[in-house]
Each structure stands twice: as C-alpha cells, then as structure tokens.
mmCIF file of C-alpha atoms in Angstrom:
data_model
loop_
_atom_site.group_PDB
_atom_site.id
_atom_site.type_symbol
_atom_site.label_atom_id
_atom_site.label_comp_id
_atom_site.label_asym_id
_atom_site.label_seq_id
_atom_site.Cartn_x
_atom_site.Cartn_y
_atom_site.Cartn_z
ATOM 1 C CA MET A 1 145.039 25.598 -100.455
ATOM 2 C CA LYS A 2 142.786 28.152 -102.154
ATOM 3 C CA VAL A 3 140.610 30.173 -99.759
ATOM 4 C CA LEU A 4 137.741 32.574 -100.327
ATOM 5 C CA LEU A 5 137.656 35.064 -97.449
ATOM 6 C CA THR A 6 134.419 37.054 -97.277
ATOM 7 C CA GLY A 7 134.613 40.262 -95.283
ATOM 8 C CA GLY A 8 138.372 40.060 -95.663
ATOM 9 C CA ALA A 9 138.895 43.823 -95.849
ATOM 10 C CA GLY A 10 137.464 44.413 -92.366
ATOM 11 C CA PHE A 11 138.859 44.701 -88.859
ATOM 12 C CA ILE A 12 139.014 40.939 -88.288
ATOM 13 C CA GLY A 13 139.368 40.078 -91.955
ATOM 14 C CA ARG A 14 142.725 41.781 -92.477
ATOM 15 C CA PRO A 15 144.546 39.876 -89.701
ATOM 16 C CA VAL A 16 142.872 36.643 -90.910
ATOM 17 C CA LEU A 17 144.152 37.381 -94.408
ATOM 18 C CA ALA A 18 147.659 37.928 -93.031
ATOM 19 C CA GLN A 19 147.543 34.628 -91.127
ATOM 20 C CA LEU A 20 146.320 32.670 -94.139
ATOM 21 C CA VAL A 21 148.881 34.189 -96.498
ATOM 22 C CA ALA A 22 151.649 33.536 -93.958
ATOM 23 C CA GLY A 23 150.486 29.912 -93.953
ATOM 24 C CA GLY A 24 151.116 29.673 -97.691
ATOM 25 C CA HIS A 25 147.470 29.769 -98.803
ATOM 26 C CA ASP A 26 146.137 31.431 -101.958
ATOM 27 C CA VAL A 27 143.475 33.850 -100.704
ATOM 28 C CA THR A 28 140.804 35.793 -102.582
ATOM 29 C CA VAL A 29 139.147 38.535 -100.534
ATOM 30 C CA PHE A 30 135.451 39.153 -101.163
ATOM 31 C CA ASP A 31 134.095 42.317 -99.548
ATOM 32 C CA SER A 32 131.301 44.786 -100.302
ATOM 33 C CA LEU A 33 133.237 47.637 -98.633
ATOM 34 C CA ARG A 34 130.105 48.834 -96.830
ATOM 35 C CA ALA A 35 130.112 52.576 -96.303
ATOM 36 C CA ASP A 36 129.188 52.154 -92.623
ATOM 37 C CA VAL A 37 132.388 50.165 -92.112
ATOM 38 C CA HIS A 38 134.977 51.616 -94.489
ATOM 39 C CA ASP A 39 135.689 55.340 -94.618
ATOM 40 C CA GLN A 40 138.082 54.691 -97.488
ATOM 41 C CA PRO A 41 138.966 51.595 -99.538
ATOM 42 C CA PRO A 42 141.638 49.507 -97.774
ATOM 43 C CA ALA A 43 144.787 48.320 -99.521
ATOM 44 C CA VAL A 44 144.012 44.624 -99.928
ATOM 45 C CA GLN A 45 145.381 42.358 -102.654
ATOM 46 C CA ASN A 46 143.212 39.931 -104.633
ATOM 47 C CA LEU A 47 140.082 41.891 -103.685
ATOM 48 C CA VAL A 48 136.703 41.255 -105.280
ATOM 49 C CA VAL A 49 134.340 44.113 -104.452
ATOM 50 C CA ALA A 50 130.853 42.606 -104.379
ATOM 51 C CA ASP A 51 127.992 41.752 -102.057
ATOM 52 C CA VAL A 52 127.705 38.188 -100.760
ATOM 53 C CA ARG A 53 124.020 38.299 -101.727
ATOM 54 C CA ASP A 54 125.067 38.563 -105.401
ATOM 55 C CA ALA A 55 124.919 34.918 -106.500
ATOM 56 C CA ASP A 56 126.763 35.499 -109.785
ATOM 57 C CA ALA A 57 129.647 37.312 -108.096
ATOM 58 C CA VAL A 58 129.850 34.622 -105.415
ATOM 59 C CA THR A 59 129.903 31.850 -108.019
ATOM 60 C CA ALA A 60 132.738 33.509 -109.935
ATOM 61 C CA ALA A 61 134.773 34.051 -106.756
ATOM 62 C CA LEU A 62 134.313 30.411 -105.674
ATOM 63 C CA ALA A 63 136.016 28.978 -108.745
ATOM 64 C CA GLY A 64 138.698 26.499 -107.655
ATOM 65 C CA VAL A 65 138.222 27.272 -103.943
ATOM 66 C CA ASP A 66 138.953 24.599 -101.321
ATOM 67 C CA VAL A 67 137.616 26.330 -98.201
ATOM 68 C CA VAL A 68 135.471 29.382 -97.511
ATOM 69 C CA VAL A 69 136.014 31.629 -94.486
ATOM 70 C CA HIS A 70 132.818 33.622 -94.069
ATOM 71 C CA LEU A 71 133.311 36.784 -92.025
ATOM 72 C CA ALA A 72 131.096 39.145 -94.041
ATOM 73 C CA ALA A 73 128.213 40.457 -91.935
ATOM 74 C CA LYS A 74 126.401 43.490 -90.651
ATOM 75 C CA VAL A 75 127.408 43.636 -86.991
ATOM 76 C CA GLY A 76 126.372 45.611 -83.932
ATOM 77 C CA LEU A 77 123.786 45.444 -81.208
ATOM 78 C CA GLY A 78 120.771 45.329 -83.492
ATOM 79 C CA VAL A 79 118.504 47.008 -80.957
ATOM 80 C CA ASP A 80 116.809 49.320 -83.465
ATOM 81 C CA LEU A 81 113.980 47.554 -85.273
ATOM 82 C CA ASN A 82 114.574 49.859 -88.240
ATOM 83 C CA ASP A 83 117.638 47.697 -88.944
ATOM 84 C CA ILE A 84 116.071 44.268 -88.452
ATOM 85 C CA ASP A 85 115.517 43.638 -92.166
ATOM 86 C CA ASP A 86 119.107 44.670 -92.964
ATOM 87 C CA TYR A 87 120.459 42.174 -90.417
ATOM 88 C CA VAL A 88 118.331 39.391 -91.888
ATOM 89 C CA SER A 89 119.204 40.318 -95.469
ATOM 90 C CA SER A 90 122.920 40.986 -94.991
ATOM 91 C CA ASN A 91 123.600 38.103 -92.629
ATOM 92 C CA SER A 92 120.998 35.378 -93.017
ATOM 93 C CA LEU A 93 120.232 35.778 -96.719
ATOM 94 C CA GLY A 94 123.884 36.469 -97.508
ATOM 95 C CA THR A 95 124.938 33.249 -95.789
ATOM 96 C CA ALA A 96 122.181 31.316 -97.559
ATOM 97 C CA VAL A 97 123.292 32.549 -100.997
ATOM 98 C CA LEU A 98 126.886 31.623 -100.219
ATOM 99 C CA LEU A 99 125.918 28.148 -99.012
ATOM 100 C CA ARG A 100 123.741 27.502 -102.053
ATOM 101 C CA GLN A 101 126.584 28.338 -104.429
ATOM 102 C CA MET A 102 129.074 26.288 -102.388
ATOM 103 C CA GLY A 103 126.715 23.319 -102.632
ATOM 104 C CA ARG A 104 126.385 23.688 -106.389
ATOM 105 C CA LEU A 105 130.160 23.801 -106.801
ATOM 106 C CA ARG A 106 130.768 20.993 -104.288
ATOM 107 C CA ILE A 107 132.954 23.079 -101.987
ATOM 108 C CA GLU A 108 132.880 21.160 -98.751
ATOM 109 C CA HIS A 109 134.508 23.217 -95.982
ATOM 110 C CA LEU A 110 133.200 26.394 -94.347
ATOM 111 C CA VAL A 111 134.586 28.396 -91.435
ATOM 112 C CA TYR A 112 131.736 30.615 -90.231
ATOM 113 C CA ALA A 113 132.227 33.689 -88.058
ATOM 114 C CA SER A 114 129.598 33.451 -85.345
ATOM 115 C CA SER A 115 129.513 35.326 -82.056
ATOM 116 C CA MET A 116 129.111 35.001 -78.323
ATOM 117 C CA VAL A 117 125.857 36.930 -78.714
ATOM 118 C CA VAL A 118 124.061 33.725 -79.739
ATOM 119 C CA TYR A 119 124.038 32.752 -76.051
ATOM 120 C CA GLY A 120 122.284 35.869 -74.793
ATOM 121 C CA GLU A 121 123.162 35.908 -71.110
ATOM 122 C CA GLY A 122 125.996 33.667 -70.005
ATOM 123 C CA ARG A 123 126.018 30.807 -67.531
ATOM 124 C CA TYR A 124 124.556 31.392 -64.079
ATOM 125 C CA GLU A 125 124.216 29.395 -60.870
ATOM 126 C CA CYS A 126 121.696 29.915 -58.086
ATOM 127 C CA ALA A 127 122.768 28.802 -54.611
ATOM 128 C CA ARG A 128 119.353 27.165 -54.131
ATOM 129 C CA HIS A 129 118.314 26.091 -57.632
ATOM 130 C CA GLY A 130 121.591 25.271 -59.353
ATOM 131 C CA ARG A 131 122.168 26.209 -62.981
ATOM 132 C CA VAL A 132 119.394 28.482 -64.229
ATOM 133 C CA ALA A 133 118.712 30.784 -67.154
ATOM 134 C CA PRO A 134 117.762 34.334 -66.169
ATOM 135 C CA GLY A 135 114.747 35.916 -67.770
ATOM 136 C CA PRO A 136 114.745 39.011 -69.994
ATOM 137 C CA ARG A 137 116.071 42.180 -68.423
ATOM 138 C CA ARG A 138 113.405 44.656 -67.306
ATOM 139 C CA ILE A 139 113.633 48.381 -67.874
ATOM 140 C CA GLU A 140 112.244 49.139 -64.416
ATOM 141 C CA ASP A 141 115.007 47.078 -62.738
ATOM 142 C CA LEU A 142 117.769 48.646 -64.811
ATOM 143 C CA ALA A 143 116.430 52.148 -64.195
ATOM 144 C CA GLN A 144 116.727 51.500 -60.439
ATOM 145 C CA GLY A 145 120.314 50.292 -60.799
ATOM 146 C CA ASP A 146 119.400 46.625 -60.300
ATOM 147 C CA PHE A 147 121.718 45.276 -62.964
ATOM 148 C CA GLU A 148 122.393 41.764 -61.686
ATOM 149 C CA PRO A 149 119.924 39.187 -63.048
ATOM 150 C CA PRO A 150 117.849 37.464 -60.365
ATOM 151 C CA CYS A 151 117.011 33.790 -60.136
ATOM 152 C CA PRO A 152 113.660 33.312 -61.914
ATOM 153 C CA TYR A 153 112.515 31.004 -59.082
ATOM 154 C CA CYS A 154 113.605 32.650 -55.836
ATOM 155 C CA GLY A 155 114.699 36.133 -56.888
ATOM 156 C CA GLU A 156 118.186 35.873 -55.365
ATOM 157 C CA PHE A 157 121.138 37.214 -57.356
ATOM 158 C CA LEU A 158 122.963 34.657 -59.477
ATOM 159 C CA GLN A 159 126.650 33.755 -59.683
ATOM 160 C CA PRO A 160 128.005 34.095 -63.245
ATOM 161 C CA GLY A 161 130.281 31.441 -64.727
ATOM 162 C CA LEU A 162 131.824 30.352 -68.025
ATOM 163 C CA VAL A 163 129.525 29.374 -70.855
ATOM 164 C CA ASP A 164 130.448 26.403 -73.041
ATOM 165 C CA GLU A 165 129.334 25.476 -76.542
ATOM 166 C CA ASP A 166 126.607 23.129 -75.315
ATOM 167 C CA ALA A 167 124.665 25.973 -73.683
ATOM 168 C CA CYS A 168 121.207 26.627 -75.057
ATOM 169 C CA PRO A 169 121.275 29.628 -77.434
ATOM 170 C CA ASP A 170 119.133 32.603 -76.457
ATOM 171 C CA PRO A 171 119.710 35.458 -78.943
ATOM 172 C CA ARG A 172 118.373 38.737 -77.597
ATOM 173 C CA ASN A 173 118.690 41.155 -80.510
ATOM 174 C CA ALA A 174 118.485 41.127 -84.308
ATOM 175 C CA TYR A 175 122.222 40.720 -84.832
ATOM 176 C CA ALA A 176 122.377 37.757 -82.465
ATOM 177 C CA ALA A 177 119.375 36.129 -84.118
ATOM 178 C CA SER A 178 120.934 36.542 -87.554
ATOM 179 C CA LYS A 179 124.239 34.980 -86.465
ATOM 180 C CA LEU A 180 122.472 31.998 -84.933
ATOM 181 C CA THR A 181 120.384 31.610 -88.094
ATOM 182 C CA GLY A 182 123.643 31.467 -90.030
ATOM 183 C CA GLU A 183 124.850 28.634 -87.809
ATOM 184 C CA HIS A 184 121.610 26.723 -88.384
ATOM 185 C CA LEU A 185 121.768 27.269 -92.147
ATOM 186 C CA ALA A 186 125.383 26.116 -92.256
ATOM 187 C CA SER A 187 124.542 23.042 -90.204
ATOM 188 C CA ALA A 188 121.719 22.144 -92.591
ATOM 189 C CA TRP A 189 124.025 22.699 -95.584
ATOM 190 C CA ALA A 190 126.680 20.418 -94.063
ATOM 191 C CA ARG A 191 124.248 17.613 -93.437
ATOM 192 C CA GLU A 192 122.652 17.877 -96.880
ATOM 193 C CA THR A 193 125.907 18.086 -98.837
ATOM 194 C CA GLY A 194 128.345 16.105 -96.687
ATOM 195 C CA GLY A 195 130.351 19.282 -96.120
ATOM 196 C CA ARG A 196 131.915 20.480 -92.868
ATOM 197 C CA VAL A 197 131.395 23.697 -90.939
ATOM 198 C CA ALA A 198 133.250 25.189 -87.991
ATOM 199 C CA ALA A 199 131.242 27.984 -86.350
ATOM 200 C CA LEU A 200 133.613 30.191 -84.352
ATOM 201 C CA ARG A 201 131.833 32.128 -81.636
ATOM 202 C CA PHE A 202 134.053 35.169 -81.217
ATOM 203 C CA HIS A 203 133.951 36.943 -77.881
ATOM 204 C CA ASN A 204 134.745 40.662 -77.496
ATOM 205 C CA VAL A 205 137.372 41.316 -80.165
ATOM 206 C CA TYR A 206 139.724 44.278 -79.843
ATOM 207 C CA GLY A 207 143.126 45.307 -81.133
ATOM 208 C CA PRO A 208 144.902 47.384 -83.783
ATOM 209 C CA GLY A 209 142.653 48.415 -86.633
ATOM 210 C CA MET A 210 139.461 48.652 -84.567
ATOM 211 C CA PRO A 211 136.897 50.725 -86.471
ATOM 212 C CA ARG A 212 136.081 54.064 -84.954
ATOM 213 C CA ASN A 213 132.897 56.117 -84.789
ATOM 214 C CA THR A 214 130.729 53.594 -86.608
ATOM 215 C CA PRO A 215 128.005 51.158 -85.533
ATOM 216 C CA TYR A 216 130.674 48.470 -85.924
ATOM 217 C CA ALA A 217 132.820 49.805 -83.086
ATOM 218 C CA GLY A 218 132.769 47.674 -79.974
ATOM 219 C CA VAL A 219 133.142 48.985 -76.475
ATOM 220 C CA ALA A 220 136.958 49.009 -76.600
ATOM 221 C CA ALA A 221 136.878 51.136 -79.753
ATOM 222 C CA LEU A 222 134.362 53.529 -78.236
ATOM 223 C CA PHE A 223 136.508 53.952 -75.117
ATOM 224 C CA ARG A 224 139.589 54.525 -77.272
ATOM 225 C CA SER A 225 137.824 57.199 -79.331
ATOM 226 C CA SER A 226 136.828 59.049 -76.154
ATOM 227 C CA LEU A 227 140.382 58.991 -74.842
ATOM 228 C CA GLU A 228 141.793 60.243 -78.134
ATOM 229 C CA ARG A 229 139.446 63.224 -77.819
ATOM 230 C CA GLY A 230 140.743 63.808 -74.300
ATOM 231 C CA GLU A 231 137.472 62.654 -72.760
ATOM 232 C CA PRO A 232 136.924 59.961 -70.105
ATOM 233 C CA PRO A 233 135.453 56.650 -71.257
ATOM 234 C CA GLN A 234 131.728 56.478 -70.517
ATOM 235 C CA VAL A 235 131.019 53.144 -68.813
ATOM 236 C CA PHE A 236 127.429 51.936 -68.777
ATOM 237 C CA GLU A 237 125.677 50.352 -65.797
ATOM 238 C CA ASP A 238 128.111 49.975 -62.882
ATOM 239 C CA GLY A 239 131.081 48.779 -64.948
ATOM 240 C CA ARG A 240 131.024 45.329 -63.392
ATOM 241 C CA GLN A 241 129.700 43.542 -66.471
ATOM 242 C CA ARG A 242 131.911 40.503 -67.085
ATOM 243 C CA ARG A 243 133.351 39.899 -70.539
ATOM 244 C CA ASP A 244 136.108 37.978 -72.289
ATOM 245 C CA PHE A 245 138.211 40.365 -74.382
ATOM 246 C CA VAL A 246 140.182 38.555 -77.089
ATOM 247 C CA HIS A 247 142.863 40.115 -79.280
ATOM 248 C CA VAL A 248 142.153 40.261 -83.001
ATOM 249 C CA ARG A 249 145.359 38.386 -83.852
ATOM 250 C CA ASP A 250 144.320 35.541 -81.559
ATOM 251 C CA VAL A 251 140.984 35.446 -83.361
ATOM 252 C CA ALA A 252 142.831 35.339 -86.676
ATOM 253 C CA SER A 253 144.976 32.411 -85.564
ATOM 254 C CA ALA A 254 141.834 30.550 -84.471
ATOM 255 C CA VAL A 255 140.273 31.075 -87.906
ATOM 256 C CA ALA A 256 143.442 29.909 -89.634
ATOM 257 C CA ALA A 257 143.543 26.796 -87.447
ATOM 258 C CA ALA A 258 139.907 25.971 -88.223
ATOM 259 C CA ALA A 259 140.511 26.399 -91.959
ATOM 260 C CA VAL A 260 142.968 23.487 -92.035
ATOM 261 C CA ALA A 261 141.600 21.361 -89.191
ATOM 262 C CA ASP A 262 140.006 17.945 -89.489
ATOM 263 C CA HIS A 263 137.187 18.938 -87.153
ATOM 264 C CA PRO A 264 133.786 17.239 -86.754
ATOM 265 C CA GLN A 265 131.251 17.750 -89.525
ATOM 266 C CA VAL A 266 129.311 20.381 -87.552
ATOM 267 C CA ALA A 267 131.415 22.015 -84.851
ATOM 268 C CA ALA A 268 131.008 25.125 -82.696
ATOM 269 C CA TYR A 269 133.941 26.699 -80.881
ATOM 270 C CA ASN A 270 134.159 29.585 -78.431
ATOM 271 C CA VAL A 271 137.082 31.880 -79.216
ATOM 272 C CA GLY A 272 138.034 33.867 -76.129
ATOM 273 C CA SER A 273 141.087 34.771 -74.103
ATOM 274 C CA GLY A 274 140.067 32.499 -71.235
ATOM 275 C CA THR A 275 140.390 35.382 -68.767
ATOM 276 C CA VAL A 276 137.456 37.255 -67.256
ATOM 277 C CA HIS A 277 137.581 41.036 -67.031
ATOM 278 C CA THR A 278 134.933 43.629 -66.355
ATOM 279 C CA ILE A 279 134.078 46.424 -68.745
ATOM 280 C CA GLY A 280 135.205 48.847 -66.057
ATOM 281 C CA GLU A 281 138.602 47.148 -65.924
ATOM 282 C CA LEU A 282 138.947 47.438 -69.689
ATOM 283 C CA ALA A 283 138.158 51.145 -69.541
ATOM 284 C CA ALA A 284 140.662 51.681 -66.724
ATOM 285 C CA GLU A 285 143.389 49.767 -68.605
ATOM 286 C CA LEU A 286 142.823 51.885 -71.707
ATOM 287 C CA SER A 287 142.861 55.097 -69.675
ATOM 288 C CA ARG A 288 146.216 54.125 -68.155
ATOM 289 C CA ALA A 289 147.665 53.149 -71.511
ATOM 290 C CA TYR A 290 146.619 56.450 -73.107
ATOM 291 C CA GLY A 291 147.495 58.529 -70.050
ATOM 292 C CA GLY A 292 143.962 59.889 -70.191
ATOM 293 C CA PRO A 293 141.219 60.706 -67.719
ATOM 294 C CA ALA A 294 139.752 57.983 -65.546
ATOM 295 C CA PRO A 295 136.556 56.296 -66.727
ATOM 296 C CA VAL A 296 133.171 57.646 -65.621
ATOM 297 C CA ILE A 297 130.584 55.149 -64.415
ATOM 298 C CA THR A 298 127.341 56.502 -65.867
ATOM 299 C CA GLY A 299 124.636 54.098 -64.708
ATOM 300 C CA ARG A 300 123.120 54.302 -68.187
ATOM 301 C CA PHE A 301 122.007 51.095 -69.863
ATOM 302 C CA ARG A 302 120.812 49.530 -73.097
ATOM 303 C CA LEU A 303 118.048 46.977 -72.874
ATOM 304 C CA GLY A 304 119.659 44.887 -75.637
ATOM 305 C CA ASP A 305 122.865 44.394 -73.629
ATOM 306 C CA VAL A 306 123.491 41.349 -71.473
ATOM 307 C CA ARG A 307 124.946 41.511 -67.978
ATOM 308 C CA HIS A 308 127.617 38.822 -68.051
ATOM 309 C CA ILE A 309 128.927 36.621 -70.861
ATOM 310 C CA THR A 310 132.302 34.909 -70.578
ATOM 311 C CA ALA A 311 133.582 31.869 -72.400
ATOM 312 C CA SER A 312 135.165 28.540 -71.859
ATOM 313 C CA SER A 313 137.457 28.050 -74.860
ATOM 314 C CA ASP A 314 138.578 24.582 -73.751
ATOM 315 C CA ARG A 315 137.044 22.855 -76.758
ATOM 316 C CA ILE A 316 138.991 24.726 -79.422
ATOM 317 C CA LYS A 317 142.188 24.302 -77.417
ATOM 318 C CA ALA A 318 141.660 20.544 -77.133
ATOM 319 C CA GLU A 319 140.385 19.841 -80.653
ATOM 320 C CA LEU A 320 142.285 22.365 -82.790
ATOM 321 C CA GLY A 321 145.371 22.950 -80.660
ATOM 322 C CA TRP A 322 144.707 26.706 -80.553
ATOM 323 C CA LYS A 323 145.584 28.970 -77.664
ATOM 324 C CA PRO A 324 145.600 32.762 -77.245
ATOM 325 C CA SER A 325 148.867 34.685 -77.112
ATOM 326 C CA TYR A 326 147.745 38.043 -75.695
ATOM 327 C CA ASP A 327 146.668 38.929 -72.184
ATOM 328 C CA LEU A 328 144.716 42.158 -71.758
ATOM 329 C CA ALA A 329 147.717 44.320 -70.832
ATOM 330 C CA ALA A 330 149.779 43.183 -73.835
ATOM 331 C CA GLY A 331 146.772 43.458 -76.120
ATOM 332 C CA ILE A 332 146.000 47.003 -74.987
ATOM 333 C CA ALA A 333 149.655 47.955 -75.432
ATOM 334 C CA SER A 334 149.579 46.766 -79.054
ATOM 335 C CA THR A 335 146.301 48.582 -79.626
ATOM 336 C CA VAL A 336 147.777 51.873 -78.394
ATOM 337 C CA SER A 337 151.165 51.603 -80.094
ATOM 338 C CA GLU A 338 150.213 50.311 -83.549
ATOM 339 C CA PRO A 339 148.498 52.197 -86.380
ATOM 340 C CA GLN A 340 144.721 52.295 -86.262
ATOM 341 C CA SER A 341 142.138 52.328 -89.034
#
C-alpha cells in the first residue's frame, strides 16, 4: 500500500513512519519542516519538503497514493489571539487543500490526526443533576484556587469521568477549534466523495523524541526540560488535573491500524492509555526517573486549560483491535533512556 504521511518528520510522525514501513508500506513523507518545530532537518527518507497548503506540491505527492495519514498541523494551546489566523490557515485551510486534491484524484481513505482538545472539558457527573457540562472557567475562581468546575445548576463540585466519542465537542481555544474544523471538513469530504475518514483523537502524547523548548512541547516535555536543567518541574494549579498520558509508539500503532482498517465511513476514535493519572503524578514520576528535584505546585493557571479530560478508548479497541502497550512507568523509562530530539 502506498501512503502519504503529512507531518511525518515530527514527534509523532517519525514513529508512525516506522510503524508503516515495518508493515511493508511504501511511505512518502510530506513535511514543511516548520522552524518552530525543527531545530535542524531530521534524517527522513522519501521526504518532500513542502507546505500542505501548496496545492501543486500536494497533488504531485498524492500520485499513486492509496491512503493519506494527515498529521501536519500547528499545535499548542492557541490561547494567544495573535496566532488565531495561523491556526486556521495551517490547520483548517491546510486540511481543506489536502481534501480537495484527494477528491480530484479519487483517493478514498484518510486517517486524520485530531485531538482530545475538541471536547473541551471532559465528562462530569453531578450528584443531584446527573451528567452535566461545566461552563467556561472564570479567572476570579482560578485566582482564588477554586480549580474544580462547579455544577452550572447547583454549584456543587462535579465528579470527573471518562469521555467517549459521542460527547458533544466544546473546543475552548484556537487550536481545538481548528482540529474540530478539520474533522468536520473531512466528514463532508467523505460524504461527498464516498471516501472514508478515521479521526483519531490523541490524548496527551509523550515519549522519546518529544520536542523541547518550543510551543509544540507538551507538559511532559516541559517537565523533562526543567529536570535536565536541574530544576524542579513547575506544576500549574494544584497538580490534580486528570489526564490520559499515551506513549507515542502506542499512538503510532493506532494510526497504522486505522490506515488498513475497514472502519465506518466517518469514524472518530479516542487514542489513550486507558489509565487516569494526574499532572502532579506525571511530574513526580519524571522527577524520580531523572533523580531530580521534586515538583513544585505553583498554583498558577492558564485560562485556556481544562481541568480534567480523560478518555474511554473502548471503541478503537473493539473496532480496530488496537490496545496500548505502555503503562506510565514503562513509558517514562523509555523517555529517559532513549535519545531525544
């Protein structure tokens, strides 16, 4: 099978490339090598250096392709409105250009890298009102250390749970909005062309090769960078924010499974480890693994963050036969022991 892998030179892209090649597929990597992601050009075979918004370059790269894996995106929190047009252009317009050219060439299968951020806050239950959606976070509450979202009806604190793919999306920053727009565009493309799309909603990805000191670095990478400088990880809020941390190789195996699967025409899948950890626990695990100073709970906050978001990955396990291989301890051990980017 011939695969076009956009964003294939990145943190997630390189393990996806390795998985696809190991599966016997012919892979062309398409990557713009953005300066805010790549300090130096990576050693990647069959690399086309171009922007996914360049229709001519996309058309040339799509020649003879059977399936497209679309990872290319500007990522990050997207809380600065100075970046909002770049998120829309890089992510939404880039996806639209790719889909248009796929339609013209009658390429019928897309695996789209989405994100947990499309949900906004995760699933919550109120003891009195059942399943409810919390309202937007308020600066005055966060400044007072009131981090847990209250029930919008009675004001009592809510119990977080696992969010599934049928939850109503609620993107709360520019990046999240752009990823959800990509899902909607891909869904429209599938219905208009008869193609198929699998949108994989990655949860918090970590592992060897995490970018450092860039807007693309997630919380695990930021903690690691602090420890490598001999400094304690700086944990925002009270450290009790719940997340699902999934190893990059598990993400890669999920992508590879979706690329060959006979999934429904328009399918969304959570890709998580299935185990809930707090951000404070992640920081403590990294500190132990590096033999560094204990994390510092700062009480600081970002309005664009969400309090709790953890996944149910039952659907991808049932429909694609995928399952994660790494628990947090093993994943952290590989992150510490293997070469980093």
